[in-house]
Coordinates of C-alpha atoms and ligand atoms in Angstrom, one line a residue:
X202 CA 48.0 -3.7 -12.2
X203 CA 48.1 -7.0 -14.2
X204 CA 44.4 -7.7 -12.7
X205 CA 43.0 -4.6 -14.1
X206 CA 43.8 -5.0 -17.5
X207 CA 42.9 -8.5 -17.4
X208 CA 39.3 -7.4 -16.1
X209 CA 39.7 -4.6 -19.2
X210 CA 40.4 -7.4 -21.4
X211 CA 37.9 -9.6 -20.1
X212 CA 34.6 -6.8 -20.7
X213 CA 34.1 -7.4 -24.2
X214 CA 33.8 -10.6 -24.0
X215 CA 31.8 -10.5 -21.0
X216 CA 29.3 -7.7 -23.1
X217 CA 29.3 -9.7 -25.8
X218 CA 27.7 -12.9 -23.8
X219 CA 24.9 -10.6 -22.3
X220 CA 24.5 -9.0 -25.8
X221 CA 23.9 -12.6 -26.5
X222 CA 21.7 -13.2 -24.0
X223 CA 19.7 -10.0 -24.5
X224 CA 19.3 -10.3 -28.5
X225 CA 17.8 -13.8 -27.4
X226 CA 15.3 -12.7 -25.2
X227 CA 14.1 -10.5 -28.0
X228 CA 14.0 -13.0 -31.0
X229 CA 11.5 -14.9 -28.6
X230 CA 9.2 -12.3 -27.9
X231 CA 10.6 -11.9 -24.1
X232 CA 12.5 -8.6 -24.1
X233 CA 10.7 -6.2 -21.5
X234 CA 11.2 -2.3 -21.8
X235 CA 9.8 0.3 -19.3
X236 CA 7.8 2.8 -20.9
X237 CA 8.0 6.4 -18.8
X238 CA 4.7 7.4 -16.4
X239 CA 4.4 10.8 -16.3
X240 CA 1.1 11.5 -14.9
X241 CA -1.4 9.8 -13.3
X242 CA -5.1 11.3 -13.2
X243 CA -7.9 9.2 -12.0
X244 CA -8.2 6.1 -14.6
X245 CA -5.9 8.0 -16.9
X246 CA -2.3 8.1 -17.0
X247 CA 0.2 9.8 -19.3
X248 CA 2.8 7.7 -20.8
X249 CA 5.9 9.2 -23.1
X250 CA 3.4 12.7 -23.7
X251 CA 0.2 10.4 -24.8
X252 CA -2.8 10.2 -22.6
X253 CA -4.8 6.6 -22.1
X254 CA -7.6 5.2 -20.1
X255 CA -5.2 3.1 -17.6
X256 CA -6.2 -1.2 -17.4
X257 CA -2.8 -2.0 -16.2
X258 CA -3.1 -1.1 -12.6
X259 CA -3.0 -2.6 -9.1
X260 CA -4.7 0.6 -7.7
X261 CA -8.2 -1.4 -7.5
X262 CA -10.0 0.8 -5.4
X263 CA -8.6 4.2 -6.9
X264 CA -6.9 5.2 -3.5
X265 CA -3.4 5.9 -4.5
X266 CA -4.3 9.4 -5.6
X267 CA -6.9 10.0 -3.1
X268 CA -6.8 13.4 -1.8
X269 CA -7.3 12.6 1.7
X270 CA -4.0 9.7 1.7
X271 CA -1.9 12.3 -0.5
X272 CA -2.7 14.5 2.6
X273 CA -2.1 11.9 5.2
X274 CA 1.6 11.6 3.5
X275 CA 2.3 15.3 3.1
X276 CA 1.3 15.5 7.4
X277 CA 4.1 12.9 7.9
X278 CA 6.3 14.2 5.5
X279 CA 6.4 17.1 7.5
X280 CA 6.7 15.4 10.8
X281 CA 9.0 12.1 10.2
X282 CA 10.6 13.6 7.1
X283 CA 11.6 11.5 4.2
X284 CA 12.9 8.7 5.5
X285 CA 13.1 5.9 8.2
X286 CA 17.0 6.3 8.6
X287 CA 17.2 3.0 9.6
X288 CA 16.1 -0.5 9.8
X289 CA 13.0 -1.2 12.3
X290 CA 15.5 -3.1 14.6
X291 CA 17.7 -0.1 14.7
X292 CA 16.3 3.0 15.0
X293 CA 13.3 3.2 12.4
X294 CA 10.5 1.9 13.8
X295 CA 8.6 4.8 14.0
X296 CA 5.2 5.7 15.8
X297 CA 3.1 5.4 12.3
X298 CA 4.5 1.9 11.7
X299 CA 3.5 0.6 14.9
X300 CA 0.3 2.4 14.5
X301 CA -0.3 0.8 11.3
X302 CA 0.4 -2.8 12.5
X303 CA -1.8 -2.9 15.4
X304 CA -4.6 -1.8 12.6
X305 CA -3.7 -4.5 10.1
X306 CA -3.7 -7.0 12.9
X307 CA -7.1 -5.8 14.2
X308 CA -8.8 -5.8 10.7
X309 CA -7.3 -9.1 9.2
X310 CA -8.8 -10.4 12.9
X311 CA -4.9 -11.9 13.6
X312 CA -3.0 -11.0 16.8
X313 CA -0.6 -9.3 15.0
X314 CA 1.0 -7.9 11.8
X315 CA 4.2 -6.9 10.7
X316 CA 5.6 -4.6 8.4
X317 CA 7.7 -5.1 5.5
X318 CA 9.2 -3.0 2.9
X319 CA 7.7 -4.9 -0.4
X320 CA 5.6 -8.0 -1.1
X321 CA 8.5 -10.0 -2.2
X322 CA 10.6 -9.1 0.6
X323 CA 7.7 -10.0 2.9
X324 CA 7.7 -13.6 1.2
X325 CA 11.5 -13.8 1.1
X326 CA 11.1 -13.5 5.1
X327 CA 8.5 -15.7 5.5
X328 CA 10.7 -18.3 4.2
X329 CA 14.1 -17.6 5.9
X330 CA 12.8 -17.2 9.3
X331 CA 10.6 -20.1 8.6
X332 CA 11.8 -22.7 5.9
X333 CA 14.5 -25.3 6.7
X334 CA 16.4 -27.4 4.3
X335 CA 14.5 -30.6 5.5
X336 CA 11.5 -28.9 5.0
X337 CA 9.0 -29.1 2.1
X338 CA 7.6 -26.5 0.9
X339 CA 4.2 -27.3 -1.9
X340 CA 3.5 -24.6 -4.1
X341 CA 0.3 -23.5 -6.8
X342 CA 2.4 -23.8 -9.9
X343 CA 0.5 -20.4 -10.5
X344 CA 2.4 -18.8 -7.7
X345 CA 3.5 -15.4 -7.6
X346 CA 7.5 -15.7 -8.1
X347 CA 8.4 -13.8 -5.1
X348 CA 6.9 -17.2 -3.6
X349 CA 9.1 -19.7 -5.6
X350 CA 12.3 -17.4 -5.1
X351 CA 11.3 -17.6 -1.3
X352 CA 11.4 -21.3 -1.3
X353 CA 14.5 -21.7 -3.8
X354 CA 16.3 -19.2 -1.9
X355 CA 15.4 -20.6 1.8
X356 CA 17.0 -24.0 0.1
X357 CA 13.8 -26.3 1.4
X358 CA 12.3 -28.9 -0.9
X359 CA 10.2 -27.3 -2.9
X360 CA 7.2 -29.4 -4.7
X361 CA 4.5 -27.8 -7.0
X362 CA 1.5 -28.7 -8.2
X363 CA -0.8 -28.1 -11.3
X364 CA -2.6 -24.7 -10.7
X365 CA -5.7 -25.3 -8.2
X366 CA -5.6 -29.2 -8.4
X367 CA -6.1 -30.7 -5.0
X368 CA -5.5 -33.9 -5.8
X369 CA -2.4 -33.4 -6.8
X370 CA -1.9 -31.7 -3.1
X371 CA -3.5 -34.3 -1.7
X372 CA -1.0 -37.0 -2.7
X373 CA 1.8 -34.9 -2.2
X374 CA 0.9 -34.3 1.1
X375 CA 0.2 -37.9 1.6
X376 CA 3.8 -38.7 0.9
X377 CA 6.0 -39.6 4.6
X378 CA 8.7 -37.0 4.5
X379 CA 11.1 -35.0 7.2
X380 CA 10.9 -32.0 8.5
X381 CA 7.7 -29.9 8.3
X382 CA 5.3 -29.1 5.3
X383 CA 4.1 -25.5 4.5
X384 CA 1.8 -25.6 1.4
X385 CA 1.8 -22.1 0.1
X386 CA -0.7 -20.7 -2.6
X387 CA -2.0 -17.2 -3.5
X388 CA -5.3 -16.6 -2.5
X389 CA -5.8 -15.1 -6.1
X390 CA -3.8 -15.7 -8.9
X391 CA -1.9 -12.4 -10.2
X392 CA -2.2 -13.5 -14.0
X393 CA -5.6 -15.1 -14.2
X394 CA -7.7 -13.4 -11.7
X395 CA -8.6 -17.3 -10.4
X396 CA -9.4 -18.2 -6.6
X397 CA -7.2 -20.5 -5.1
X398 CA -9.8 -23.6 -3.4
X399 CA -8.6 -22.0 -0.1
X400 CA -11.3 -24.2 2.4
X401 CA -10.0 -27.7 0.6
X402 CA -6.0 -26.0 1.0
X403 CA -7.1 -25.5 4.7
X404 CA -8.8 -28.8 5.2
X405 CA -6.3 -31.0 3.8
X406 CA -3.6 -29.1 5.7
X407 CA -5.3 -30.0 8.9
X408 CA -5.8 -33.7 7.9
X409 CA -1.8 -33.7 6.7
X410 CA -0.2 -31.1 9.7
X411 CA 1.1 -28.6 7.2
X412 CA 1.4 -25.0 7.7
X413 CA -0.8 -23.1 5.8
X414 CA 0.9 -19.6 3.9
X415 CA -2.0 -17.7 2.2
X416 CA -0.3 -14.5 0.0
X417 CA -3.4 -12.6 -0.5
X418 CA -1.9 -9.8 -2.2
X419 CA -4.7 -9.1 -4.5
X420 CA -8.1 -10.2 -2.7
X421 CA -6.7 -7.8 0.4
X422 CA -9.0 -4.7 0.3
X423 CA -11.4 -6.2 -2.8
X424 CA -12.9 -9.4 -1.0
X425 CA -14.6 -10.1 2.0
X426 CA -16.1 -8.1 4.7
X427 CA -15.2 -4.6 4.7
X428 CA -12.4 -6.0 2.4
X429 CA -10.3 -7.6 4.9
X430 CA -9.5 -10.6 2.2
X431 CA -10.3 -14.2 0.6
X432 CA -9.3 -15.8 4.1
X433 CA -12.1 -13.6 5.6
X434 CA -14.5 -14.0 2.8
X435 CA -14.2 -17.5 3.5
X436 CA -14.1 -17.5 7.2
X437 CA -10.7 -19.1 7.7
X438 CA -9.3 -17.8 10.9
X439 CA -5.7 -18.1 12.4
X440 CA -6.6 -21.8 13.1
X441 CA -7.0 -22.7 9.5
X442 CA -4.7 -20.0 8.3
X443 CA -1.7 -19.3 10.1
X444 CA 0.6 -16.8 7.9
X445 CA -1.6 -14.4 5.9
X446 CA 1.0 -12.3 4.3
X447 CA -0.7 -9.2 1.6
X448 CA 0.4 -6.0 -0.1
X449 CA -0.3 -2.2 1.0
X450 CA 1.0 -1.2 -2.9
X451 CA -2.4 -2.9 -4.6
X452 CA -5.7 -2.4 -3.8
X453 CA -4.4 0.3 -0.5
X454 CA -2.6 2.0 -3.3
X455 CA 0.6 3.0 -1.8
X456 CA 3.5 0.4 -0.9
X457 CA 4.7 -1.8 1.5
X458 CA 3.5 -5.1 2.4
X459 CA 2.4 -7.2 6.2
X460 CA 2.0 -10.6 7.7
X461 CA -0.5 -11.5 10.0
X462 CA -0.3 -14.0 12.4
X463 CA 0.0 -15.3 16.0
X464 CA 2.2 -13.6 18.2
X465 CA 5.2 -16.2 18.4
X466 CA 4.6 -16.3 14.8
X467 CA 5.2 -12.7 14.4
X468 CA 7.7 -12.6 17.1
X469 CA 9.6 -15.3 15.2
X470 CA 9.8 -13.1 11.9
X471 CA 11.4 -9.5 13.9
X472 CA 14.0 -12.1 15.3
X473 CA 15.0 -14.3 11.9
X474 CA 13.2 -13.1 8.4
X475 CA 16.7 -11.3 7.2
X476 CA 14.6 -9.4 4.8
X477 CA 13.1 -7.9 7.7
X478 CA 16.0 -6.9 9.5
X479 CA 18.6 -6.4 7.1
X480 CA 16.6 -3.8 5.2
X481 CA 15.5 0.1 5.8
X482 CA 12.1 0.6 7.1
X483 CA 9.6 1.9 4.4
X484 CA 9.1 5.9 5.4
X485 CA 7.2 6.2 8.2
X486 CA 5.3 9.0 5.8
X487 CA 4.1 6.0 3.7
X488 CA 3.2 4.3 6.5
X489 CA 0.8 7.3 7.4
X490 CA -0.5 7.4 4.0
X491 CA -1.3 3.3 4.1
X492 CA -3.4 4.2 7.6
X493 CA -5.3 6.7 5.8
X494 CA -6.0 4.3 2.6
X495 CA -6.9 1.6 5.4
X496 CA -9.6 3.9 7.1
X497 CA -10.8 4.6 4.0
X498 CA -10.9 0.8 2.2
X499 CA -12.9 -0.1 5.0
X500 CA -15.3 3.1 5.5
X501 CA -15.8 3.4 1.6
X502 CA -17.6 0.1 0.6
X503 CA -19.1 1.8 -2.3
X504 CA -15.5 1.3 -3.9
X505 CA -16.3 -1.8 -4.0
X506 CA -19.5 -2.4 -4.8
X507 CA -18.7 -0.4 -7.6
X508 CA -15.8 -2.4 -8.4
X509 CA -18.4 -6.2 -8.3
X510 CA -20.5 -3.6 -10.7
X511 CA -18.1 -3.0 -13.3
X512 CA -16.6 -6.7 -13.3
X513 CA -19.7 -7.6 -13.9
X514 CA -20.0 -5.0 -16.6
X515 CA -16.9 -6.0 -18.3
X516 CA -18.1 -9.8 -18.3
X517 CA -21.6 -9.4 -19.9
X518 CA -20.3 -7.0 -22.4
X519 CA -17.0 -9.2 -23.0
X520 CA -19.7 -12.0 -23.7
X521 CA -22.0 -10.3 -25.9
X522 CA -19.4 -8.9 -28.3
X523 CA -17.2 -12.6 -28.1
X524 CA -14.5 -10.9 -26.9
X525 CA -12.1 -13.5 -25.2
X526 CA -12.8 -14.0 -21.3
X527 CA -11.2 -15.5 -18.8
X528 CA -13.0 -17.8 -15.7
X529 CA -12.4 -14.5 -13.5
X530 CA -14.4 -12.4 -11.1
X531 CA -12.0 -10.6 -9.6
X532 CA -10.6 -6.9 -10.9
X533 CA -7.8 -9.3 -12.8
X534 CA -9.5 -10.0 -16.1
X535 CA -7.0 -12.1 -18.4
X536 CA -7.3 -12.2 -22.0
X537 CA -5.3 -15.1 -23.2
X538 CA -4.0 -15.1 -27.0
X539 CA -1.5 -17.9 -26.4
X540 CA 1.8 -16.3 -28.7
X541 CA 3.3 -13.2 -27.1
X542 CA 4.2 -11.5 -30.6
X543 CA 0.4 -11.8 -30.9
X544 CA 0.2 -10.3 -28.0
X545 CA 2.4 -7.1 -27.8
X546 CA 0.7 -6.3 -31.3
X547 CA -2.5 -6.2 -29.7
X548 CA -1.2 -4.6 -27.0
X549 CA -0.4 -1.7 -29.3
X550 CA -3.2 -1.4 -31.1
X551 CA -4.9 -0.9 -27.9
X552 CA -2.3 1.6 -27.1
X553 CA -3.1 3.3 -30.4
X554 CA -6.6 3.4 -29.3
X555 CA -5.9 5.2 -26.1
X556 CA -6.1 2.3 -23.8
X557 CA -2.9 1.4 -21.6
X558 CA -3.1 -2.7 -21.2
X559 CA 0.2 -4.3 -20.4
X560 CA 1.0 -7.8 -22.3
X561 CA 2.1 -10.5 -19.9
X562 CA 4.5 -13.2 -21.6
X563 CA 6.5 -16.3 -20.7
X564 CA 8.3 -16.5 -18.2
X565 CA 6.1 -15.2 -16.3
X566 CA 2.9 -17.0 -17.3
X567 CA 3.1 -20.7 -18.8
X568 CA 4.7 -21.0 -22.5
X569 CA 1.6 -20.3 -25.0
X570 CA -0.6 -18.8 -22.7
X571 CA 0.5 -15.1 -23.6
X572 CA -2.2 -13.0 -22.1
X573 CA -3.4 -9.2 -22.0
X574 CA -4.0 -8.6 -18.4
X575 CA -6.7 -6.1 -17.8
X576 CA -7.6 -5.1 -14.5
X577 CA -10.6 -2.9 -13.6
X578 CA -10.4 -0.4 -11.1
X579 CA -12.8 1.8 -8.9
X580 CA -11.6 4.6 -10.7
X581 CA -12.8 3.5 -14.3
X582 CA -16.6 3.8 -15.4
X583 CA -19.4 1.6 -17.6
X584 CA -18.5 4.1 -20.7
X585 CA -14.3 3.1 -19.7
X586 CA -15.1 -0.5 -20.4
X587 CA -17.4 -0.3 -23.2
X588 CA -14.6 1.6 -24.9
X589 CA -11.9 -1.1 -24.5
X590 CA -14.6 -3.8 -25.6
X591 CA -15.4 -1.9 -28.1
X592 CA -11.6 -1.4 -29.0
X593 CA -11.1 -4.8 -28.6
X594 CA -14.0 -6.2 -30.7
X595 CA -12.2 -4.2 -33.5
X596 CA -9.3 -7.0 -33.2
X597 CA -9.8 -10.5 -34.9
X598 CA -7.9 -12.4 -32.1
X599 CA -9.7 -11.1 -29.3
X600 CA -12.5 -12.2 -30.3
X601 CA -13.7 -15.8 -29.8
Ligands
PLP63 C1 0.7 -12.5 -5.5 C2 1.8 -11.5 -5.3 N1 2.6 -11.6 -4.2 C3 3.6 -10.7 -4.0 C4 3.8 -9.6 -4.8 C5 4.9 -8.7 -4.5 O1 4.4 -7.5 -3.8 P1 5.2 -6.2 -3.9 O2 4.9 -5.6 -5.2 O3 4.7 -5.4 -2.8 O4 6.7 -6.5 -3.8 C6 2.9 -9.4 -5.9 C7 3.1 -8.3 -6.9 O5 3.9 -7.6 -7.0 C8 1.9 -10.4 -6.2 O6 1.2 -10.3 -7.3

């Protein structure tokens, strides 16, 4: 009795401090609020009852409303049901999942792949079955978070360097420590759209016998050969690369996420990444769905090449008017205007304008470096872009 109204008496107080905490976030420019999706069309979506021309999403090859994957998911809606029931070392590891992992192993070109239920809890895996506490773990200081958590969580040493400097790795790798070294980077960075120097990573992990992690979350399905990725754009095999972990809720446009790797490798993740096992296994409907994208991502090149077309389109055009560019050729296309308040307002006014861009402020890209982050999509067109240039040329600080 006397503990509950002590825990009573104590809620106040404890509202008040994240009342605090909340009314701080807000007077800096860092308070985040959903805004409610209620359709999704193509390159349109509808948002609170107002229609825009959609830059904000992952979907880069348009085939998350696909007819042919919406089908695939009805079919194994109707034969799995709903949900996995379980965890994949219980009982829901289902024939689709298995399915879907010998494909992902045969087109990343790795011996095997394995399913997890998100991105981050594919990263948070790597690093429990993997990391140790005398190990050090080097990190892009551009890294996705889901990267850093994994390393802070995993309680290895965790070192980072300046975004893409290789000296900096170099001399951190050139420092005697214990344990082993994993240098982990994304292949391309989520907020600029920037290739990591993937063949130098590789090369100087050779010379310095560090493991390689490559989270390739958003060149899967947009780079290399039929899409299979940076590491296969730039012919780094399991040799040179020997955890490839990417997304199935980007560019295949449905959810989940995979490593790829060698089979003790693989093996070594079902028996320790806790993520793995202590979580329920995405439903094997979804998993039917993802096959269906995959078939398609790599049949479909035209997505694509239509996708290099209008990244090119965006550039030139983003050039001609002096509208603000990042160093980008990938679907991510950063606009940086350096103050977030700067940045929601123009965020808005695009809004106003019919164009959905999200506004991506500290802490989640470097203090100052407030940034629109467009992405292009298979599913926009020329007239889509020149719209948002033109939309954009209408705002002084977007333009250089
Ligand atoms: C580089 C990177 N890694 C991992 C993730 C996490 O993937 P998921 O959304 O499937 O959890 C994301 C994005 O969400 C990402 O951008």
């Amino acid at each position: 009795m006397g503990t509950t109204l002590n825990r009573d008496a104590n809620a106040p107080a404890f509202d008040a401090a994240l009342l605090a905490g909340l009314q701080h976030l807000k007077e800096h420019y860092q308070y985040r609020t959903r805004r409610v999706k209620e359709a999704a069309e193509g390159p349109e979506i509808e948002v609170e009852g107002r229609r825009y021309i959609d830059f904000s999403s992952n979907d880069y090859l348009g085939l998350s409303g696909d007819p042919r994957v919406v089908t695939a998911f009805r079919r194994g809606l109707g034969r799995y049901g709903a949900g996995a029931g379980a965890s994949h070392l219980v009982s829901g590891h289902c024939q689709p999942h298995h399915a879907l992992e010998l494909e992902l192993a045969a087109f990343t070109d790795r011996p095997r792949a394995l399913l997890f239920s998100t991105g981050y809890l594919a990263n948070l895996g790597i690093a429990s079955a993997l990391f140790r506490r005398n190990d050090t773990v080097i990190q892009d200081r551009a890294n996705h978070a889901s990267l850093v958590d994994a390393a802070i969580f995993a309680r290895a040493r965790l070192v980072r360097y300046p975004n893409r400097n290789i000296g900096t790795l170099e001399r951190l790798l050139s420092k005697g420590r214990g344990g082993r070294t994993y240098v982990v980077t994304d292949a391309v960075f989520s907020m600029d759209g920037g290739l990591a120097p993937l063949v130098k990573i590789a090369a100087l992990c050779a010379r310095h016998e560090a493991v390689l992690v490559v989270d390739d979350a958003h060149g899967f399905g947009v780079l290399g050969a039929d899409g299979a990725g940076a590491l296969n754009q730039l012919g780094l095999g399991l040799g040179e690369a020997p955890i490839l972990m990417a997304t199935c809720g980007k560019a295949l446009g449905v959810f989940g996420a995979f490593v790829a790797g060698s089979e003790p490798l693989i093996e070594t993740l079902i028996q320790r990444a806790r993520s793995y096992i202590y979580t329920t296994a995405i439903p094997p409907a979804m998993a039917e769905a993802v096959r269906e994208s995959l078939a398609l991502l790599r049949r479909e090149g035209w997505r694509r090449t239509h996708l290099q077309t209008l990244i090119k389109h965006f550039r030139a055009g983003a050039r001609r008017l002096g509208v603000k560019l990042g160093d980008s050729h990938t679907p991510i296309q950063p606009i940086v205007l350096g103050h977030s308040r700067t940045t929601l307002g123009v965020a808005a006014l695009l809004r106003r304008n019919g164009y959905y861009v999200v506004a991506f402020r500290p802490p989640t890209v470097p203090k100052g470096t407030a940034r629109l982050r467009i992405t292009l999509t298979a599913n926009h067109t020329p007239a889509h872009i020149d719209g948002l240039l033109a939309a954009l040329t209408e705002i002084p600080c977007a333009v250089s």
